Every structure is written in structure tokens, then in C-alpha cells.
Short mmCIF file of C-alpha atoms in Angstrom, two decimals:
data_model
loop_
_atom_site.label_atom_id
_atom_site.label_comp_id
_atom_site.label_asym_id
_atom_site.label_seq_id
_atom_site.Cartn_x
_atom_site.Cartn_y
_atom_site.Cartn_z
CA UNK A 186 109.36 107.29 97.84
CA UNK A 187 112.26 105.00 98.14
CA UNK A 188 113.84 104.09 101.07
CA UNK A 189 117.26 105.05 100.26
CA UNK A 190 116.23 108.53 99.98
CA UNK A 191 115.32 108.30 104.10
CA UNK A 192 118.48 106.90 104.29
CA UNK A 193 120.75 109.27 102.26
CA UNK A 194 119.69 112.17 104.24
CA UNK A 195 120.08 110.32 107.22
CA UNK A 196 123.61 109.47 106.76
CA UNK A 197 123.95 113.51 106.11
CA UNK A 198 122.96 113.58 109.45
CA UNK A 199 119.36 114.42 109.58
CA UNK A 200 116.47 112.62 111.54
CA UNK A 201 114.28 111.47 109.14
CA UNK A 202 110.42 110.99 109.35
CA UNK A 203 107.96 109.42 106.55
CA UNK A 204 104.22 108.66 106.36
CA UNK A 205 102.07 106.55 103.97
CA UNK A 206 98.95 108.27 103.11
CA UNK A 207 96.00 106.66 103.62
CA UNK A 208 95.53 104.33 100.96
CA UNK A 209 99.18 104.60 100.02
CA UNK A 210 102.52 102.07 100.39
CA UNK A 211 101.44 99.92 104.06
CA UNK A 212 98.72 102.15 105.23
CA UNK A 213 95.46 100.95 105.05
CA UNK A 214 92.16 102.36 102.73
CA UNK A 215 91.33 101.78 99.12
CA UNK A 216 94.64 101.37 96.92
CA UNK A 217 95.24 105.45 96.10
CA UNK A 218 91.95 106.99 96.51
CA UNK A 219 91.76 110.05 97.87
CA UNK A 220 88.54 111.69 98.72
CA UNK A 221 89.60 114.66 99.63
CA UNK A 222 93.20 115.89 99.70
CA UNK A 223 92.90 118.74 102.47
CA UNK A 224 92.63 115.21 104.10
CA UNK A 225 96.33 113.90 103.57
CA UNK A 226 97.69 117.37 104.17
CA UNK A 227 95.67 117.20 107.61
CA UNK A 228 96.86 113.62 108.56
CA UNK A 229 100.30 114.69 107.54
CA UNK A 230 100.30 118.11 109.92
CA UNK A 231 99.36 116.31 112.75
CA UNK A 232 101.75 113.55 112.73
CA UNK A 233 104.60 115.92 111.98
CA UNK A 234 103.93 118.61 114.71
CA UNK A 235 103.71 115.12 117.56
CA UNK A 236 106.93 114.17 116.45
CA UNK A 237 107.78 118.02 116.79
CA UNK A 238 106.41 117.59 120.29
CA UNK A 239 108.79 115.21 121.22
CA UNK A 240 111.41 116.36 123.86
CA UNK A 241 114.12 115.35 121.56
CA UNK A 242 112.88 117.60 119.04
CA UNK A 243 111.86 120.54 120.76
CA UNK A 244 113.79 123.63 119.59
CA UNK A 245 115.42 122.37 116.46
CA UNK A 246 114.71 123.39 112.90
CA UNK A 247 111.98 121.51 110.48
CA UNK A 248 112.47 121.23 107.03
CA UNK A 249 109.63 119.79 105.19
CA UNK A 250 110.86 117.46 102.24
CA UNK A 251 108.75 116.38 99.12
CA UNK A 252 108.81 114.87 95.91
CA UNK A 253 106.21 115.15 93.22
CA UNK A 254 102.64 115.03 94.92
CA UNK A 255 104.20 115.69 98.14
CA UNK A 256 105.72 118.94 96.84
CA UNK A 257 102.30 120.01 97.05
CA UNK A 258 101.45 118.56 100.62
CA UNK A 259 104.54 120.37 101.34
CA UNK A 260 103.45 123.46 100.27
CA UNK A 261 99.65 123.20 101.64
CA UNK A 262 101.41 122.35 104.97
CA UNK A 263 103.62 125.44 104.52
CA UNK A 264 99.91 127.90 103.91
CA UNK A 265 98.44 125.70 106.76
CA UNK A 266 101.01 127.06 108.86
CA UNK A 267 103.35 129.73 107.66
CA UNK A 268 105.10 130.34 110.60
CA UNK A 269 106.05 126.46 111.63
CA UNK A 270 108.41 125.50 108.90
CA UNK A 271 111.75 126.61 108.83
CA UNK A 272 112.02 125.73 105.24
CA UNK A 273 111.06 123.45 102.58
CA UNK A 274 113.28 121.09 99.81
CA UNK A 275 110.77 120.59 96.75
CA UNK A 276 111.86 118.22 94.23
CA UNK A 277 109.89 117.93 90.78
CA UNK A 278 106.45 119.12 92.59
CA UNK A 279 103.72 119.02 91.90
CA UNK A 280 102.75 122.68 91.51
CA UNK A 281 100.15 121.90 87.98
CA UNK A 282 99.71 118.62 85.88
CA UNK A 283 102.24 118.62 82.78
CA UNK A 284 99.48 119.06 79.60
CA UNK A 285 100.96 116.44 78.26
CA UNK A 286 99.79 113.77 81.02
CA UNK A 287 96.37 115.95 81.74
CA UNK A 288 92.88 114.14 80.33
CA UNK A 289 91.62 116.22 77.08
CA UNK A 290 88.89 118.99 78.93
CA UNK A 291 86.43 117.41 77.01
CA UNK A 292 87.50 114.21 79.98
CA UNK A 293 87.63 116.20 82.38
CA UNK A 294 84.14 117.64 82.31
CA UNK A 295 82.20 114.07 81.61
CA UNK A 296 84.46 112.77 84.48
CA UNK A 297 83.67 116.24 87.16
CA UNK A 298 79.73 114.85 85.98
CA UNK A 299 80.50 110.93 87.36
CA UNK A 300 82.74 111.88 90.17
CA UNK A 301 79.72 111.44 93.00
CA UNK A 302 78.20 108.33 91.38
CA UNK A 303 81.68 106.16 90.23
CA UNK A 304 84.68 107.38 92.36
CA UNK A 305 86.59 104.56 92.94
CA UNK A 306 86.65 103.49 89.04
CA UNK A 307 89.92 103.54 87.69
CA UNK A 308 88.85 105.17 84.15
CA UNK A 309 90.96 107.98 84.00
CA UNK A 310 92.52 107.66 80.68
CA UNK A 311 96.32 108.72 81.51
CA UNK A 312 99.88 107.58 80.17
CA UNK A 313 102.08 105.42 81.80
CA UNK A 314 103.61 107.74 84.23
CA UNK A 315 106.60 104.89 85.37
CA UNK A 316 107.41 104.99 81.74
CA UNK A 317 107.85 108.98 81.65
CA UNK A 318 109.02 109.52 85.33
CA UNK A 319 112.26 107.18 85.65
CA UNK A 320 115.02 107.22 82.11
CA UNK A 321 117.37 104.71 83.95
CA UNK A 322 115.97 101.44 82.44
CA UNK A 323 117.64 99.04 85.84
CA UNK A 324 115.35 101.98 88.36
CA UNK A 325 112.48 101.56 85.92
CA UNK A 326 112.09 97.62 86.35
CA UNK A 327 112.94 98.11 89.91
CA UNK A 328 109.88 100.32 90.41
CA UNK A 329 107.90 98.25 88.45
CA UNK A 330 108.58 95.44 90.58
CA UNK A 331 107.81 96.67 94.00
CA UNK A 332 104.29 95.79 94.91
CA UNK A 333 103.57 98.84 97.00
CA UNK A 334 103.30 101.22 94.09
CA UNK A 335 100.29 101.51 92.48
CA UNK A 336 100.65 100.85 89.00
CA UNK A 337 96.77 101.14 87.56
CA UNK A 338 95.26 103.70 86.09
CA UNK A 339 94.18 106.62 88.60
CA UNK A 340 90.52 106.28 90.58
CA UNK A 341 88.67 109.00 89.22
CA UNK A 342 88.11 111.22 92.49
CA UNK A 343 91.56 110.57 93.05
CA UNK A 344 92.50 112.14 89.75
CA UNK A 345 89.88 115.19 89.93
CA UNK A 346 91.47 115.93 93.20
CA UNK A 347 94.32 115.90 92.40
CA UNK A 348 94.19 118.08 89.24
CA UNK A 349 92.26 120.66 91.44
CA UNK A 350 95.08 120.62 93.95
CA UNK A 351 97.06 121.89 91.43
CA UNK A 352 95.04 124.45 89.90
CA UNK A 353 94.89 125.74 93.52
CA UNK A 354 98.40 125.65 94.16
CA UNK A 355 99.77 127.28 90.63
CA UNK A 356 96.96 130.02 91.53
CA UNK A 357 98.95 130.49 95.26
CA UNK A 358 102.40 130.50 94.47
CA UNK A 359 102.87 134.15 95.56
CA UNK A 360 101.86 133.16 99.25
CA UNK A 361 105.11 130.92 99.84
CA UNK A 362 107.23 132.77 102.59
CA UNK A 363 109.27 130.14 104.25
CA UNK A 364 113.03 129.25 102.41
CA UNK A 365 113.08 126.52 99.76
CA UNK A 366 115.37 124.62 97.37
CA UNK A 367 113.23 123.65 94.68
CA UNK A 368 114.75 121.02 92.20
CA UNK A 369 113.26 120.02 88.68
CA UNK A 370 114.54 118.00 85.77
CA UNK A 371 114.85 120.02 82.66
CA UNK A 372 113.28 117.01 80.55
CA UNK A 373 110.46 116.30 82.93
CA UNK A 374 106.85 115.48 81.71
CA UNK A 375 105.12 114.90 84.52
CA UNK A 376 104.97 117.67 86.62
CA UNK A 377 106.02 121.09 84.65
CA UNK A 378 109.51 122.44 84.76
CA UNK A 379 107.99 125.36 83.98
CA UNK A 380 106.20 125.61 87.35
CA UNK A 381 108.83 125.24 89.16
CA UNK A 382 110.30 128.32 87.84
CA UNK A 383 106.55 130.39 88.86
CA UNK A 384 107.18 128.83 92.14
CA UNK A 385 110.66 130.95 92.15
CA UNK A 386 109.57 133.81 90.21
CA UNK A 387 106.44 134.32 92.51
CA UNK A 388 107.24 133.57 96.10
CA UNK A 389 107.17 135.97 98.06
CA UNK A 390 110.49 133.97 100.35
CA UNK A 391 113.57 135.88 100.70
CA UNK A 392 115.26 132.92 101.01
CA UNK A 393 114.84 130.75 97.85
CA UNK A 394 117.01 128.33 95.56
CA UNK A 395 115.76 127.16 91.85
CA UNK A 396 118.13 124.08 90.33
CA UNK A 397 117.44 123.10 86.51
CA UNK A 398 119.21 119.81 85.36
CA UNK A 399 119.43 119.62 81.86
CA UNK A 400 118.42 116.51 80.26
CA UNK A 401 116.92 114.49 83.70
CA UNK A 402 113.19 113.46 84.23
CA UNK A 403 111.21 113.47 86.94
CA UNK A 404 112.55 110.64 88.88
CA UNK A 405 115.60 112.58 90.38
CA UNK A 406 116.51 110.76 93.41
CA UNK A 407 115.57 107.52 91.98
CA UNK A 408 115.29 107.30 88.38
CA UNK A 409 118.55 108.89 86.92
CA UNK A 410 121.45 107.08 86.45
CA UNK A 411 123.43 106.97 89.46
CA UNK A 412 126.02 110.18 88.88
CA UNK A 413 123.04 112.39 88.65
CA UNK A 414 120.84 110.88 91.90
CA UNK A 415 124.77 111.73 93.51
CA UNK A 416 124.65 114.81 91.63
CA UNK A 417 121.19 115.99 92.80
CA UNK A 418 122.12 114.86 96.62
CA UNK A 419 125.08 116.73 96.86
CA UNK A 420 123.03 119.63 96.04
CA UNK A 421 119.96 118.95 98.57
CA UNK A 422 122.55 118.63 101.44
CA UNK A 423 124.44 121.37 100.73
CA UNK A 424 121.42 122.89 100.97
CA UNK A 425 120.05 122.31 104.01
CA UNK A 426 123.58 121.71 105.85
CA UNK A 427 123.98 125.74 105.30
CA UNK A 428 120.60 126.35 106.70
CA UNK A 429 120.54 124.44 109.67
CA UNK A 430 124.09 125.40 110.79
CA UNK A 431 123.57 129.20 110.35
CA UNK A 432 120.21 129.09 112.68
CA UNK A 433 122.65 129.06 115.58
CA UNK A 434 124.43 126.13 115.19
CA UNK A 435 121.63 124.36 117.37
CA UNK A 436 120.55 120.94 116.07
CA UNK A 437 117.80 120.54 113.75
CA UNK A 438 114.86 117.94 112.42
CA UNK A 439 113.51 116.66 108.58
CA UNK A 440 109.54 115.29 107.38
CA UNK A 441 109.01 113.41 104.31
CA UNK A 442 105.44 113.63 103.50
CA UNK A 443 105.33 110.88 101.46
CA UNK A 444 105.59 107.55 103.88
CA UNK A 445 103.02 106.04 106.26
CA UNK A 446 99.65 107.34 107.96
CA UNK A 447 100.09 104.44 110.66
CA UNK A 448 103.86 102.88 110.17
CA UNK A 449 106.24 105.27 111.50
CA UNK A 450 110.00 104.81 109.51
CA UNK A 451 112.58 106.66 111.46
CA UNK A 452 116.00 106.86 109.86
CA UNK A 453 118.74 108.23 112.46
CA UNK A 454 122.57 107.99 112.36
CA UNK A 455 124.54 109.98 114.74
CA UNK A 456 123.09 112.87 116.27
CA UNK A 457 120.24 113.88 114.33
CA UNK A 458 120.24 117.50 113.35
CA UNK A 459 117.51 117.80 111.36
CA UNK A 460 114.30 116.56 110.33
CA UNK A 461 112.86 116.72 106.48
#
């Protein structure tokens, strides 16, 4: 995730905290292999409940932010602990893998047979996601560019896990309690629009918000040309400015589970009044 996402919602007035998973942007580990993803959601709940600890912190609300895969931490932190999150923004997550990205079955059960004995080989045969994630051509290159995303095809445990993450999380949308904005680009081929909408249909939340932007990809907050990212802010703020005003005006706190295991980024401006 971009910086300037940290640093829009920090401007908004929220304190903003981000972690690379292992293997991910700075932190260290093989370049995007995951052996286990109960393992990133673990390493992300107990960096996010110390910063919680903090006396600073203490008593204000936590939103959970994430985009794409970390929709899905976001959520698996949410089941982790239903009670600890006082709401959740979800934009494009990943809830199931678009079919039109997912390996052919026929793939996926040769590769489920070599995931002990090769799972650090990048074989998965995918599309380039870059290429379907981002339409603004200037954002695309600028991706490209920047060294800390990984740009080769996925490692195959990596891949396996997380297309049964998925699976797992379609199959538990019903157990989602806490309130959420979920946001999803009408056009988007990488994670399912169409998910998105289960996620709303089938949560059990009171409190829950489903925005559909016709014509926009996955890349939302980065990708789009630069009147939509505004577009898509204005309605992420809005968002949580409502929520963490009306839970008694007290000040409030923001996680980004997307950032580092071992580099903390803090993004602060003002008084912070709450974290994603």
C-alpha cells in the first residue's frame, strides 16, 4: 500500500499505523511467501492491540483498514476478536479470487500435490495482476517502478494459501458483526465485485455501508485517475468521521494491515482521533 494513503487519512485526522508482513515491502523473509496465513493475521493482532496498549490510545475507537489481501486480514482479525474492533473500512477485498485470475482446477490440484516438496517455486501460472489492478497508465508505471512490490509470479504455497483463505472467508461472511464500509470497483478483476456485495448481503452487522463505482478497477486509492482516488476518499472519511464522532465525541485510533512486521510507519497530524 502506498504511502499517501497513510497520509491522506492522516491529514483527516486519524493516527495511522502500518505493518509489512513478513516477507513483504522492508520486512525481512523470503520475497512474498507465506507459509501459513493464520500467521500474518497473528503477527498483525499482536502488533495492533500493543499499539492499543499504549496510554495514548487507551479508550479510543479502532478501525481496522484494508485493501485487497488485507481486506481479508481485516476480516480474520475481526473473527479473531469480535468484540475489539469498533469497525472495519474494506476496500476491493479480498473475500474469493476473481475466476478470471484463479489457476484452471486442473492447476490447482497438480499444484495442492507439489505444495510440501516445491513451495517457494514461483510456478503459479497467473496474469499480470499490475496490468488488471491499476487503469491510470502514469500509477501503473509508478507501481511498476517501486522495487518493494513484488512483481513475479506467486510462490506456490503462497498462492494455495491464499486461494484457501478465500474459500474460507466467502464460506464466513455471515459471522461479520462489527460496522464496515466496504468499497469495490464495478470493473474490478481481481478480487470479485460480486463478493463484496455477499459480504453486505450476509453480515450479520447492523451497521454496514456497500459503495459500487461504476467503471473503476481494483486499484482505488491508487490506480484511478486522480478525481476518482478524491472521489473514493471523500467517501472513506465521511465514513469513519461519522463513526468516530457519534461514539461520544471521545477521540479515536486507525490500523492498516498492510505495512511492516518490524518497521513501524506512524502518520499523525494534529490530534489523532483515530486509528485504521
Amino acid at each position: 500500500m502506498p504511502l499517501e494513503i497513510g497520509e491522506k487519512l492522516a491529514s483527516a485526522g486519524y493516527a495511522v499505523f502500518g505493518m509489512d508482513y513478513e516477507g513483504h515491502g522492508r520486512s525481512a523473509g523470503v520475497r512474498c511467501y507465506i507459509t501459513k496465513f493464520d500467521n500474518v493475521v497473528n503477527d498483525c493482532s499482536t502488533f495492533y492491540k500493543s499499539i492499543c496498549e499504549l496510554q495514548e490510545y487507551k479508550g479510543k475507537a479502532k478501525f481496522l483498514y484494508g485493501e485487497s489481501m488485507g481486506g481479508a486480514v481485516s476480516l480474520l482479525l475481526h473473527k479473531k476478536d469480535p468484540l475489539f474492533w469498533d469497525g472495519a473500512v474494506l476496500v476491493a477485498p479480498m473475500c474469493k479470487i476473481s475466476e478470471k485470475l484463479k489457476p484452471h482446477p486442473v492447476f490447482v490440484s497438480i499444484l495442492t500435490g507439489l505444495e510440501e516438496i516445491i513451495p517457494k517455486w514461483k510456478i503459479v501460472p497467473t496474469k499480470d495482476v499490475i496490468n488488471s489492478a491499476f487503469k491510470d497508465h502514469t500509477k501503473r508505471e509508478t507501481i511498476r517502478n517501486n522495487k518493494l512490490i513484488y512483481q513475479d509470479k506467486p510462490r506456490l504455497k503462497t498462492a494455495l494459501e491464499l486461494l484457501r483463505t478465500s474459500l474460507s472467508v466467502e464460506t464466513s461472511l455471515h459471522q461479520v458483526t462489527l460496522p464496515f464500509l466496504v468499497l469495490h470497483g464495478e470493473e474490478d478483476t481481481v478480487t470479485d465485485p460480486e463478493v463484496s456485495k455477499a459480504l453486505y448481503d450476509k453480515a450479520s452487522s447492523v451497521d454496514k455501508t456497500l459503495k459500487l463505482y461504476p467503471g473503476m478497477w481494483h486499484g482505488l486509492t491508487s490506480g484511478e485517475p486522480d478525481e476518482n482516488i478524491e472521489l473514493v476518499f471523500a467517501d472513506i472519511i465521511s465514513w469513519l468521521d461519522k463513526r468516530a464522532t457519534s461514539k461520544a465525541r471521545i477521540e479515536s485510533f486507525l490500523p492498516i494491515p498492510t505495512y511492516k512486521r518490524s518497521n513501524l510507519l506512524e502518520f499523525q497530524e494534529g490530534r489523532p482521533r483515530a486509528s485504521l
